[in-house]
Amino acid sequence: SAVISQKPSRDICQRGTSLTIQCQVDSQVTMMFWYRQQPGQSLTLIATANQGSEATYESGFVIDKFPISRPNLTFSTLTVSNMSPEDSSIYLCSVGTRQGSEQFFGPGTRLTVL
Amino acid sequence: EDQVTQSPEALRLQEGESSSLNCSYTVSGLRGLFWYRQDPGKGPEFLFTLYSAGEEKEKERLKATLTKKESFLHITAPKPEDSATYLCAVESSGTYKYIFGTGTRLKVLA
């Protein structure tokens, strides 16, 4: 399984500011995903990070609010823009090798917006 | 619409008291069903993948089974270290996306 790291592990931010979360994988992977886990809730897919092209966003999530980059097969960033307290969540990246295969998750970034 | 429902929401067991967690799903063609364990403050840890009805997977005290409508995670003689939230996810044919259930919070008492 891949080893996945995320930075920062946690942050406390003021409303109206932006935070960029990094996801680094120790090997090249085909698929990378970003999820949100709100307090006490399960995981919701935000978008699929596509290498060399724009990310594919799920219903309810837009690029202006959650811009994503994926410059290569081992790295991706998620930016949470113009934050409000409702954005307080754990943000997780995951990787997969092919459709129908298991995904492996990073440790998460715990974001609190005041 | 694809949907995943887990029950119970929470479960308290005495050490050694076996039980089962349920994951019911509705998908337009199942590509895979996945079980994860999540400890507080950590990302989900992969446990099992199941692909077709009748399939079973085992790991230590855990055994996952799959039917056409649901999956069970059986926990035999649990220990306090098995305390965690157990998540179920499905991937339907034609997509590469996971849909997660809301999880079962398991507490095993010594």
mmCIF file of N, CA, C and O in Angstrom, chain A residues 31 33 35 37 40-45 48 50 56 58 90 92 98-108 110, chain B residues 6 31-32 34 36 38 40-46 49 51 87 91 94-103 105:
data_model
loop_
_atom_site.group_PDB
_atom_site.id
_atom_site.type_symbol
_atom_site.label_atom_id
_atom_site.label_comp_id
_atom_site.label_asym_id
_atom_site.label_seq_id
_atom_site.Cartn_x
_atom_site.Cartn_y
_atom_site.Cartn_z
ATOM 1 N N MET A 31 -4.929 7.504 -9.510
ATOM 2 C CA MET A 31 -6.080 8.289 -9.048
ATOM 3 C C MET A 31 -5.799 8.902 -7.678
ATOM 4 O O MET A 31 -5.282 8.239 -6.783
ATOM 5 N N PHE A 33 -7.876 11.492 -4.798
ATOM 6 C CA PHE A 33 -9.178 12.038 -4.445
ATOM 7 C C PHE A 33 -9.062 12.932 -3.205
ATOM 8 O O PHE A 33 -8.194 12.715 -2.371
ATOM 9 N N TYR A 35 -11.493 14.287 0.016
ATOM 10 C CA TYR A 35 -12.738 14.089 0.748
ATOM 11 C C TYR A 35 -12.845 15.116 1.872
ATOM 12 O O TYR A 35 -11.842 15.626 2.374
ATOM 13 N N GLN A 37 -14.714 15.374 5.763
ATOM 14 C CA GLN A 37 -15.412 14.660 6.828
ATOM 15 C C GLN A 37 -15.795 15.675 7.888
ATOM 16 O O GLN A 37 -14.940 16.113 8.673
ATOM 17 N N GLY A 40 -18.452 14.359 13.226
ATOM 18 C CA GLY A 40 -19.439 13.318 13.473
ATOM 19 C C GLY A 40 -20.062 12.717 12.232
ATOM 20 O O GLY A 40 -20.991 11.910 12.340
ATOM 21 N N GLN A 41 -19.562 13.082 11.061
ATOM 22 C CA GLN A 41 -20.153 12.616 9.807
ATOM 23 C C GLN A 41 -19.215 11.641 9.093
ATOM 24 O O GLN A 41 -18.066 11.458 9.487
ATOM 25 N N SER A 42 -19.738 11.050 8.022
ATOM 26 C CA SER A 42 -18.901 10.175 7.222
ATOM 27 C C SER A 42 -18.177 10.992 6.155
ATOM 28 O O SER A 42 -18.208 12.222 6.168
ATOM 29 N N LEU A 43 -17.550 10.319 5.226
ATOM 30 C CA LEU A 43 -16.730 10.977 4.216
ATOM 31 C C LEU A 43 -17.563 11.333 2.989
ATOM 32 O O LEU A 43 -18.342 10.512 2.497
ATOM 33 N N THR A 44 -17.327 12.543 2.475
ATOM 34 C CA THR A 44 -17.982 13.012 1.259
ATOM 35 C C THR A 44 -16.914 13.378 0.249
ATOM 36 O O THR A 44 -16.003 14.162 0.563
ATOM 37 N N LEU A 45 -17.031 12.851 -0.954
ATOM 38 C CA LEU A 45 -16.050 13.136 -1.996
ATOM 39 C C LEU A 45 -16.215 14.567 -2.494
ATOM 40 O O LEU A 45 -17.322 14.969 -2.867
ATOM 41 N N THR A 48 -12.084 14.611 -7.769
ATOM 42 C CA THR A 48 -11.008 13.748 -8.235
ATOM 43 C C THR A 48 -9.943 14.647 -8.831
ATOM 44 O O THR A 48 -10.244 15.485 -9.701
ATOM 45 N N ASN A 50 -7.050 15.226 -11.209
ATOM 46 C CA ASN A 50 -6.567 14.643 -12.453
ATOM 47 C C ASN A 50 -5.204 15.227 -12.799
ATOM 48 O O ASN A 50 -5.027 16.451 -12.799
ATOM 49 N N THR A 56 -12.162 17.002 -11.338
ATOM 50 C CA THR A 56 -13.572 16.695 -11.559
ATOM 51 C C THR A 56 -14.297 16.831 -10.230
ATOM 52 O O THR A 56 -14.026 16.064 -9.302
ATOM 53 N N GLU A 58 -17.554 17.044 -7.523
ATOM 54 C CA GLU A 58 -18.845 16.438 -7.230
ATOM 55 C C GLU A 58 -19.897 17.530 -7.032
ATOM 56 O O GLU A 58 -19.580 18.705 -6.812
ATOM 57 N N ILE A 90 -12.497 17.802 8.685
ATOM 58 C CA ILE A 90 -11.257 17.088 8.375
ATOM 59 C C ILE A 90 -11.238 16.891 6.867
ATOM 60 O O ILE A 90 -12.226 16.445 6.273
ATOM 61 N N LEU A 92 -9.328 14.973 3.764
ATOM 62 C CA LEU A 92 -8.533 13.772 3.551
ATOM 63 C C LEU A 92 -8.227 13.595 2.071
ATOM 64 O O LEU A 92 -9.109 13.796 1.228
ATOM 65 N N ARG A 98 -6.641 1.687 -9.559
ATOM 66 C CA ARG A 98 -7.527 1.379 -10.679
ATOM 67 C C ARG A 98 -8.957 1.328 -10.173
ATOM 68 O O ARG A 98 -9.200 1.229 -8.974
ATOM 69 N N GLN A 99 -9.895 1.391 -11.090
ATOM 70 C CA GLN A 99 -11.299 1.270 -10.716
ATOM 71 C C GLN A 99 -11.535 -0.088 -10.073
ATOM 72 O O GLN A 99 -11.017 -1.101 -10.536
ATOM 73 N N GLY A 100 -12.334 -0.083 -9.009
ATOM 74 C CA GLY A 100 -12.646 -1.330 -8.325
ATOM 75 C C GLY A 100 -11.606 -1.756 -7.323
ATOM 76 O O GLY A 100 -11.753 -2.794 -6.681
ATOM 77 N N SER A 101 -10.560 -0.964 -7.162
ATOM 78 C CA SER A 101 -9.524 -1.310 -6.185
ATOM 79 C C SER A 101 -9.700 -0.464 -4.931
ATOM 80 O O SER A 101 -10.367 0.561 -4.953
ATOM 81 N N GLU A 102 -9.058 -0.911 -3.862
ATOM 82 C CA GLU A 102 -9.161 -0.171 -2.611
ATOM 83 C C GLU A 102 -8.436 1.162 -2.729
ATOM 84 O O GLU A 102 -7.466 1.305 -3.459
ATOM 85 N N GLN A 103 -8.943 2.147 -1.982
ATOM 86 C CA GLN A 103 -8.277 3.437 -1.855
ATOM 87 C C GLN A 103 -7.549 3.455 -0.515
ATOM 88 O O GLN A 103 -8.003 2.861 0.460
ATOM 89 N N PHE A 104 -6.436 4.169 -0.490
ATOM 90 C CA PHE A 104 -5.663 4.351 0.729
ATOM 91 C C PHE A 104 -5.677 5.827 1.093
ATOM 92 O O PHE A 104 -5.508 6.684 0.223
ATOM 93 N N PHE A 105 -5.880 6.074 2.373
ATOM 94 C CA PHE A 105 -6.117 7.440 2.840
ATOM 95 C C PHE A 105 -4.924 8.016 3.581
ATOM 96 O O PHE A 105 -4.198 7.296 4.277
ATOM 97 N N GLY A 106 -4.771 9.326 3.438
ATOM 98 C CA GLY A 106 -3.809 10.039 4.243
ATOM 99 C C GLY A 106 -4.349 10.238 5.650
ATOM 100 O O GLY A 106 -5.494 9.889 5.944
ATOM 101 N N PRO A 107 -3.531 10.844 6.518
ATOM 102 C CA PRO A 107 -3.917 11.018 7.926
ATOM 103 C C PRO A 107 -4.931 12.123 8.149
ATOM 104 O O PRO A 107 -5.517 12.213 9.224
ATOM 105 N N GLY A 108 -5.144 12.970 7.135
ATOM 106 C CA GLY A 108 -6.136 14.028 7.283
ATOM 107 C C GLY A 108 -5.554 15.338 7.767
ATOM 108 O O GLY A 108 -4.488 15.386 8.397
ATOM 109 N N ARG A 110 -7.018 18.560 9.930
ATOM 110 C CA ARG A 110 -8.142 19.051 10.739
ATOM 111 C C ARG A 110 -8.159 20.564 10.683
ATOM 112 O O ARG A 110 -7.225 21.219 11.157
ATOM 113 N N GLN B 6 -25.480 2.007 7.221
ATOM 114 C CA GLN B 6 -24.822 1.144 8.185
ATOM 115 C C GLN B 6 -25.614 1.113 9.480
ATOM 116 O O GLN B 6 -26.177 2.120 9.906
ATOM 117 N N ARG B 31 -19.312 -2.669 -8.231
ATOM 118 C CA ARG B 31 -17.953 -2.950 -8.670
ATOM 119 C C ARG B 31 -17.114 -3.467 -7.507
ATOM 120 O O ARG B 31 -16.241 -4.322 -7.692
ATOM 121 N N GLY B 32 -17.393 -2.950 -6.301
ATOM 122 C CA GLY B 32 -16.652 -3.390 -5.118
ATOM 123 C C GLY B 32 -17.256 -2.814 -3.853
ATOM 124 O O GLY B 32 -17.859 -1.734 -3.886
ATOM 125 N N PHE B 34 -16.117 -2.043 0.224
ATOM 126 C CA PHE B 34 -14.885 -1.860 0.982
ATOM 127 C C PHE B 34 -15.202 -1.583 2.445
ATOM 128 O O PHE B 34 -16.094 -0.798 2.756
ATOM 129 N N TYR B 36 -13.470 -0.236 6.076
ATOM 130 C CA TYR B 36 -12.375 0.525 6.657
ATOM 131 C C TYR B 36 -12.582 0.644 8.160
ATOM 132 O O TYR B 36 -13.704 0.638 8.659
ATOM 133 N N GLN B 38 -11.589 3.385 11.249
ATOM 134 C CA GLN B 38 -11.079 4.730 11.479
ATOM 135 C C GLN B 38 -10.969 4.987 12.974
ATOM 136 O O GLN B 38 -11.961 4.924 13.697
ATOM 137 N N PRO B 40 -9.983 7.697 16.088
ATOM 138 C CA PRO B 40 -10.162 9.158 16.244
ATOM 139 C C PRO B 40 -8.926 9.937 15.816
ATOM 140 O O PRO B 40 -7.801 9.581 16.189
ATOM 141 N N GLY B 41 -9.137 10.967 15.006
ATOM 142 C CA GLY B 41 -8.036 11.819 14.577
ATOM 143 C C GLY B 41 -7.163 11.228 13.492
ATOM 144 O O GLY B 41 -6.113 11.797 13.173
ATOM 145 N N LYS B 42 -7.587 10.118 12.897
ATOM 146 C CA LYS B 42 -6.776 9.476 11.859
ATOM 147 C C LYS B 42 -7.595 9.243 10.602
ATOM 148 O O LYS B 42 -8.824 9.293 10.618
ATOM 149 N N GLY B 43 -6.892 8.980 9.501
ATOM 150 C CA GLY B 43 -7.576 8.625 8.270
ATOM 151 C C GLY B 43 -8.048 7.181 8.304
ATOM 152 O O GLY B 43 -7.548 6.369 9.083
ATOM 153 N N PRO B 44 -9.015 6.834 7.471
ATOM 154 C CA PRO B 44 -9.497 5.445 7.420
ATOM 155 C C PRO B 44 -8.390 4.485 7.033
ATOM 156 O O PRO B 44 -7.573 4.781 6.149
ATOM 157 N N GLU B 45 -8.404 3.322 7.681
ATOM 158 C CA GLU B 45 -7.434 2.257 7.404
ATOM 159 C C GLU B 45 -8.149 1.134 6.687
ATOM 160 O O GLU B 45 -9.158 0.604 7.166
ATOM 161 N N PHE B 46 -7.630 0.746 5.528
ATOM 162 C CA PHE B 46 -8.268 -0.278 4.711
ATOM 163 C C PHE B 46 -8.260 -1.634 5.416
ATOM 164 O O PHE B 46 -7.254 -2.049 5.977
ATOM 165 N N THR B 49 -11.759 -5.815 0.787
ATOM 166 C CA THR B 49 -12.516 -5.584 -0.437
ATOM 167 C C THR B 49 -13.313 -6.836 -0.755
ATOM 168 O O THR B 49 -12.769 -7.953 -0.698
ATOM 169 N N TYR B 51 -16.085 -8.391 -3.779
ATOM 170 C CA TYR B 51 -16.528 -8.093 -5.136
ATOM 171 C C TYR B 51 -17.835 -8.763 -5.532
ATOM 172 O O TYR B 51 -18.578 -8.225 -6.359
ATOM 173 N N LEU B 87 -16.229 1.799 8.810
ATOM 174 C CA LEU B 87 -16.886 2.422 7.659
ATOM 175 C C LEU B 87 -17.005 1.432 6.517
ATOM 176 O O LEU B 87 -16.092 0.637 6.263
ATOM 177 N N GLU B 91 -18.430 1.054 -4.512
ATOM 178 C CA GLU B 91 -18.125 1.649 -5.807
ATOM 179 C C GLU B 91 -19.023 0.966 -6.822
ATOM 180 O O GLU B 91 -19.042 -0.262 -6.917
ATOM 181 N N GLY B 94 -19.342 1.663 -13.630
ATOM 182 C CA GLY B 94 -19.511 2.863 -14.437
ATOM 183 C C GLY B 94 -18.971 4.104 -13.778
ATOM 184 O O GLY B 94 -18.917 5.162 -14.396
ATOM 185 N N THR B 95 -18.577 3.991 -12.508
ATOM 186 C CA THR B 95 -17.930 5.113 -11.821
ATOM 187 C C THR B 95 -16.685 4.597 -11.132
ATOM 188 O O THR B 95 -16.447 3.406 -11.071
ATOM 189 N N TYR B 96 -15.885 5.496 -10.641
ATOM 190 C CA TYR B 96 -14.704 5.144 -9.864
ATOM 191 C C TYR B 96 -14.809 5.740 -8.471
ATOM 192 O O TYR B 96 -13.840 5.807 -7.743
ATOM 193 N N LYS B 97 -16.036 6.177 -8.124
ATOM 194 C CA LYS B 97 -16.200 6.933 -6.889
ATOM 195 C C LYS B 97 -16.741 6.053 -5.776
ATOM 196 O O LYS B 97 -17.574 5.182 -6.009
ATOM 197 N N TYR B 98 -16.283 6.321 -4.563
ATOM 198 C CA TYR B 98 -16.801 5.645 -3.395
ATOM 199 C C TYR B 98 -17.990 6.414 -2.838
ATOM 200 O O TYR B 98 -17.986 7.645 -2.799
ATOM 201 N N ILE B 99 -18.976 5.660 -2.355
ATOM 202 C CA ILE B 99 -20.039 6.236 -1.525
ATOM 203 C C ILE B 99 -19.914 5.569 -0.164
ATOM 204 O O ILE B 99 -19.977 4.335 -0.056
ATOM 205 N N PHE B 100 -19.740 6.400 0.853
ATOM 206 C CA PHE B 100 -19.529 5.890 2.201
ATOM 207 C C PHE B 100 -20.828 5.858 2.989
ATOM 208 O O PHE B 100 -21.698 6.727 2.830
ATOM 209 N N GLY B 101 -20.950 4.872 3.876
ATOM 210 C CA GLY B 101 -21.982 4.889 4.895
ATOM 211 C C GLY B 101 -21.544 5.785 6.035
ATOM 212 O O GLY B 101 -20.418 6.309 6.053
ATOM 213 N N THR B 102 -22.423 5.955 7.004
ATOM 214 C CA THR B 102 -22.143 6.864 8.115
ATOM 215 C C THR B 102 -21.323 6.203 9.220
ATOM 216 O O THR B 102 -20.902 6.880 10.153
ATOM 217 N N GLY B 103 -21.106 4.900 9.111
ATOM 218 C CA GLY B 103 -20.220 4.236 10.045
ATOM 219 C C GLY B 103 -20.906 3.666 11.273
ATOM 220 O O GLY B 103 -22.022 4.060 11.633
ATOM 221 N N ARG B 105 -19.866 3.125 15.284
ATOM 222 C CA ARG B 105 -18.883 3.396 16.341
ATOM 223 C C ARG B 105 -18.894 2.235 17.321
ATOM 224 O O ARG B 105 -19.896 1.992 17.996
#
